[in-house]
Each structure stands twice: as structure tokens, then as C-alpha cells.
Amino acid sequence: MPGDGLFPATIDGVDYRLRAVLLPTFDGGEKIVLRLPQTGSMKLLGDLGATNENVAAIQELLALPGGLTIIAGPVGEGKTTTAHACLMAIGTDGRSTIAVEDPVERILPGVSQMEVVEEIGMGFGDVMRFFVRADFDTLFIGEIRDAATAAAAVRMAKAGRRVVSTIHANNNVTALLRLIELAEDSPLSVLDAVNGVISQRLVRKVDIARNGYYGRTPIHEVLRVTDKVIDALIENKSRAAIREAAADTSTTFEDNLQQLIKRDITNQAEARRVVGHDV
């Protein structure tokens, strides 16, 4: 049977809490995937590799006094690292900050962290119910993955709390559509709670000396949700039309990729892999 769990291990004198996923294979064997938590110094916004334009756009979203900021991307694209950097940018001095994660990947200074345990009925949605009347300024939800979590995130953001969370989506428009679907509420009610979306992907960096790739760097598109964007979503316009409505208040992956290609950090092959076309 498939399974997963956490266990402690010491590697080169460093203590870790490893997450293991066990998958049975057709031939009677087993495949084991181990995930190591992040180590080393905490990355701040300026350390992420984002362009100056995107850093400024992210800071504008985080400076808003309340509302929901979504960090979107597929699995393994660095969303949690960016989310933690956002929490540090918001600041914890004099503020009550709570994080609910699955799992807790690193200790965040000044943040009260909780780990969800689905097996005993303490998933994201279950934990959210306890926070409705809790006294906090900022809440980080590790992932919006079900209706209960989405509804709670929207409700607390509309109540004036600052909420940061991640969602599995390839771009800003898809992230908003996914949130509306999960929250099971009217688009206007859901979008009224959202400040914006930070979408992130990782592209491989070219290594000319080795004639290949070495390492990865992020690209971003940052959207500020406006009435124009909300109207396009409420009117159920095409995704292309929604992106057009967002053009005035959104950076794009394409612009970010063009800058990286001009600096020989990545190439058009990576652009095609990530966004599906040359830039």
C-alpha cells in the first residue's frame, strides 16, 4: 500500500526531519521518494532572483493592510520559499503571525507555526475553523487545496486579516479561476478578498562551459487584482481576454524570460518548455 511519513535523521552532523513517500510498483518492488527540508540561511525577497520590477510589484501587494495574496505554480517550483520570503517582508515585529503548513519545512523567526495532520482529522480546512475568532495579523496557509480552506482564506481576508497562501496553478488567471472553483462562492465575493497573485516557475540556467544546464532560477508574473480584472472574470470571458484586462496591472513571464535570455542566463528552449512558445 502507498504511504508517507516523517522521520528524524542526522546527516553530516545536521538534524533533519525527512518526509518519505512509499509507492508500490507493478513488479512487486517499491519506489521511495525522500524530501529534505530547506536548510541554510533564510531567503529574503531580494535573494529570490526576481527582477527589480517584480520585487517592486510583490512589495506593493504585501504592503496592503489586509486581503489575500496567492502564490501560484506547479509542484516543486519554489512556492513555499517565496511565501516564506513574503512573510519576512511583511515583518513579524509587533505583529501576530501564524503559519499552517504541511509539513513545516523550516523554522520561521517570529512566526507561530502549526503542522496539519490529515490522518487525525486536522487538515487545512479543519485547522482553519479554529482561527475564525483568533487574534492574529497575518496568516500563512501552506496550500489552498480544498473548499473548506479556500472559504476560510477568503472569509478571513475579507475580515481585514492579511492572508498569504499557495495554490497549484500555472499562471495568474488559472490561479484565480481555481480559487473561485474551490471557494464555492460567487466570483465577486471571492475576488473581493484577493489583492493579487504571484505566479512562479523555475527555468534552467545555461552552462556554456558544459554545453548544457546547471541550476535553476525563478521567473515571475505578478498581478494586482483590479475592477477591470474582476469584471472580466465575472463576465466569464476567455482566458486571453482576462489576461488582456490584466495587462495594465500585471508583469509577465514573457518579459521576465526576455531579460534572462538577453543576459544569457537561460535560452529559448527553456522558454518553450515553460511557457510553450518563444519570447
XYZ file of C-alpha atoms in Angstrom, residues 10-263:
254
model
C 21.236 13.223 11.157
C 23.333 13.835 8.030
C 26.836 15.302 8.318
C 26.029 16.450 11.830
C 22.837 18.271 10.795
C 19.456 17.141 12.173
C 16.655 16.783 9.608
C 13.007 15.776 9.583
C 12.747 13.816 6.340
C 9.469 13.195 4.540
C 9.260 9.772 2.867
C 6.709 8.692 0.259
C 6.433 4.954 -0.466
C 4.910 3.791 -3.764
C 4.467 0.096 -4.714
C 5.461 -0.752 -8.296
C 3.868 -3.228 -10.714
C 6.724 -5.739 -10.472
C 6.359 -6.102 -6.702
C 9.064 -3.619 -5.836
C 8.816 -0.264 -4.128
C 9.761 3.284 -5.071
C 10.760 5.586 -2.232
C 10.957 9.365 -2.572
C 12.692 11.356 0.171
C 12.208 15.080 0.612
C 14.734 17.042 2.631
C 13.593 20.248 4.309
C 15.263 23.511 3.428
C 18.494 24.333 5.210
C 20.836 27.288 5.213
C 20.005 30.940 5.586
C 16.513 32.287 5.027
C 15.937 33.772 1.584
C 14.507 37.281 1.543
C 12.665 38.861 -1.394
C 15.870 40.318 -2.768
C 17.530 36.890 -2.701
C 14.972 35.088 -4.879
C 16.413 36.147 -8.225
C 13.329 38.170 -9.167
C 13.650 41.234 -11.400
C 13.525 44.675 -9.790
C 10.131 45.208 -11.431
C 8.714 42.024 -9.930
C 10.198 42.686 -6.483
C 8.543 46.122 -6.502
C 5.210 44.620 -7.616
C 5.370 41.983 -4.861
C 6.201 44.611 -2.241
C 3.179 46.659 -3.326
C 0.898 43.652 -2.768
C 2.406 42.866 0.623
C 2.115 46.493 1.773
C -1.684 46.352 1.593
C -3.192 46.191 5.109
C -5.408 43.137 4.550
C -6.602 40.705 1.917
C -5.355 37.533 0.258
C -2.127 37.233 -1.715
C -1.800 33.989 -3.679
C 1.467 32.393 -4.771
C 0.815 30.088 -7.728
C 2.787 27.446 -9.573
C 3.071 23.704 -10.199
C 4.551 21.307 -7.633
C 8.244 21.828 -6.920
C 8.514 25.351 -8.345
C 9.639 27.093 -5.144
C 6.282 28.485 -3.979
C 6.966 27.837 -0.285
C 10.379 29.535 -0.430
C 8.754 32.605 -1.971
C 5.914 32.504 0.561
C 8.382 32.469 3.451
C 10.241 35.417 1.904
C 6.920 37.261 1.674
C 6.219 36.652 5.370
C 9.627 38.052 6.277
C 8.964 41.076 4.030
C 5.653 41.734 5.801
C 7.512 41.579 9.100
C 6.702 39.973 12.424
C 7.849 42.676 14.879
C 4.823 43.799 16.866
C 2.547 41.579 14.766
C 0.979 38.208 15.466
C 1.791 35.865 12.586
C 0.514 32.294 12.295
C 1.546 29.670 9.724
C -0.277 26.408 8.993
C 1.829 24.082 6.853
C 2.097 20.521 5.522
C 4.821 19.915 6.503
C 6.701 22.663 8.343
C 9.733 22.979 6.054
C 11.800 25.472 8.043
C 11.563 27.364 11.310
C 10.427 30.954 10.713
C 11.557 33.536 13.292
C 8.675 35.336 14.971
C 6.036 33.036 13.448
C 3.787 30.590 15.350
C 3.882 27.503 13.124
C 1.451 24.588 13.085
C 1.647 21.366 11.090
C -1.505 19.755 9.730
C -2.094 16.024 10.261
C -4.698 14.729 7.811
C -4.723 11.246 9.382
C -6.310 12.506 12.614
C -8.737 14.923 11.000
C -6.545 18.002 11.336
C -6.245 19.047 7.700
C -6.013 22.630 6.484
C -9.794 23.073 6.454
C -10.162 21.614 9.961
C -7.464 23.856 11.435
C -8.921 26.947 9.736
C -12.100 26.690 11.798
C -10.115 27.451 14.958
C -8.753 30.695 13.520
C -12.047 32.419 12.765
C -12.007 34.229 16.121
C -8.270 34.003 16.798
C -6.270 37.174 17.362
C -3.648 37.468 14.623
C -2.493 39.956 11.999
C -1.029 37.710 9.305
C -1.851 34.111 8.385
C 0.139 31.854 6.078
C -1.742 28.820 4.752
C 0.666 26.327 3.206
C -1.726 25.411 0.406
C -5.321 26.071 -0.622
C -6.321 22.582 -1.694
C -9.984 22.144 -0.755
C -13.269 24.006 -0.387
C -13.035 24.457 3.385
C -9.569 26.009 3.212
C -10.474 28.270 0.283
C -13.636 29.505 2.000
C -11.779 30.169 5.264
C -8.961 32.048 3.497
C -11.472 34.255 1.686
C -13.514 34.857 4.835
C -10.509 35.906 6.933
C -9.114 38.111 4.154
C -12.469 39.890 3.855
C -12.422 40.401 7.629
C -9.297 42.533 7.230
C -6.625 39.953 8.002
C -3.562 39.678 5.796
C -3.513 36.152 4.326
C -0.766 34.578 2.209
C -1.196 31.157 0.619
C -0.174 28.970 -2.310
C -2.255 27.227 -4.943
C -1.425 24.781 -7.718
C -1.896 26.696 -10.987
C 0.273 27.525 -13.989
C -0.406 31.278 -14.148
C -2.296 34.158 -12.565
C -5.584 33.708 -14.426
C -5.687 29.968 -13.760
C -4.977 30.626 -10.075
C -7.955 32.983 -9.748
C -10.261 30.578 -11.588
C -9.083 27.727 -9.357
C -9.725 29.767 -6.193
C -13.254 30.636 -7.355
C -13.910 26.960 -8.091
C -12.632 25.796 -4.711
C -14.316 28.501 -2.626
C -17.754 27.534 -3.983
C -18.949 31.136 -3.836
C -19.766 33.832 -6.355
C -16.768 35.194 -8.294
C -17.425 38.710 -6.967
C -17.471 37.548 -3.351
C -14.230 35.591 -3.763
C -12.325 38.162 -5.807
C -13.281 40.949 -3.416
C -10.894 39.296 -0.935
C -7.912 38.932 -3.288
C -5.165 41.544 -3.544
C -3.186 39.761 -6.210
C -1.339 36.712 -7.470
C 2.380 35.953 -7.683
C 2.964 33.160 -10.205
C 6.344 31.473 -10.217
C 8.148 28.954 -12.414
C 11.735 27.728 -12.356
C 13.825 27.732 -15.537
C 17.155 26.023 -16.027
C 20.249 28.192 -16.314
C 22.504 27.613 -19.299
C 26.050 26.431 -18.638
C 28.055 27.332 -21.729
C 31.237 25.690 -20.410
C 29.465 22.351 -20.010
C 27.268 22.789 -23.090
C 24.141 22.188 -21.027
C 22.321 23.459 -17.938
C 23.333 23.936 -14.334
C 20.978 25.150 -11.607
C 17.646 26.945 -11.883
C 16.364 30.488 -11.467
C 12.778 31.709 -10.966
C 10.607 33.726 -13.304
C 7.521 35.564 -12.085
C 4.391 37.293 -13.201
C 2.721 39.460 -10.577
C -0.910 40.522 -10.896
C -2.729 43.216 -8.938
C -6.457 42.393 -8.971
C -8.477 45.405 -10.169
C -12.117 46.080 -11.016
C -11.259 45.521 -14.675
C -9.908 42.047 -13.909
C -12.875 41.240 -11.670
C -15.354 42.316 -14.370
C -13.649 40.084 -16.955
C -13.836 37.089 -14.620
C -17.459 37.739 -13.605
C -18.460 38.047 -17.266
C -16.817 34.650 -17.865
C -14.618 35.998 -20.636
C -11.942 33.874 -22.302
C -8.584 33.466 -20.590
C -6.981 35.560 -23.318
C -9.497 38.348 -22.655
C -8.876 38.130 -18.910
C -5.120 38.384 -19.441
C -5.718 41.403 -21.662
C -7.806 43.005 -18.908
C -4.925 42.384 -16.505
C -2.252 43.824 -18.810
C -2.141 47.213 -17.069
C -1.514 45.732 -13.618
C 0.462 42.571 -14.340
C 4.031 41.698 -15.185
C 4.507 38.662 -17.440
C 6.614 35.525 -17.659
C 7.492 36.511 -21.223
C 9.062 39.838 -20.207
C 10.970 38.111 -17.407
C 12.257 35.441 -19.803
C 13.353 38.031 -22.360
C 15.531 39.702 -19.737
C 17.113 36.388 -18.734
C 17.757 35.387 -22.354
C 19.400 38.745 -23.141
C 21.748 38.154 -20.207
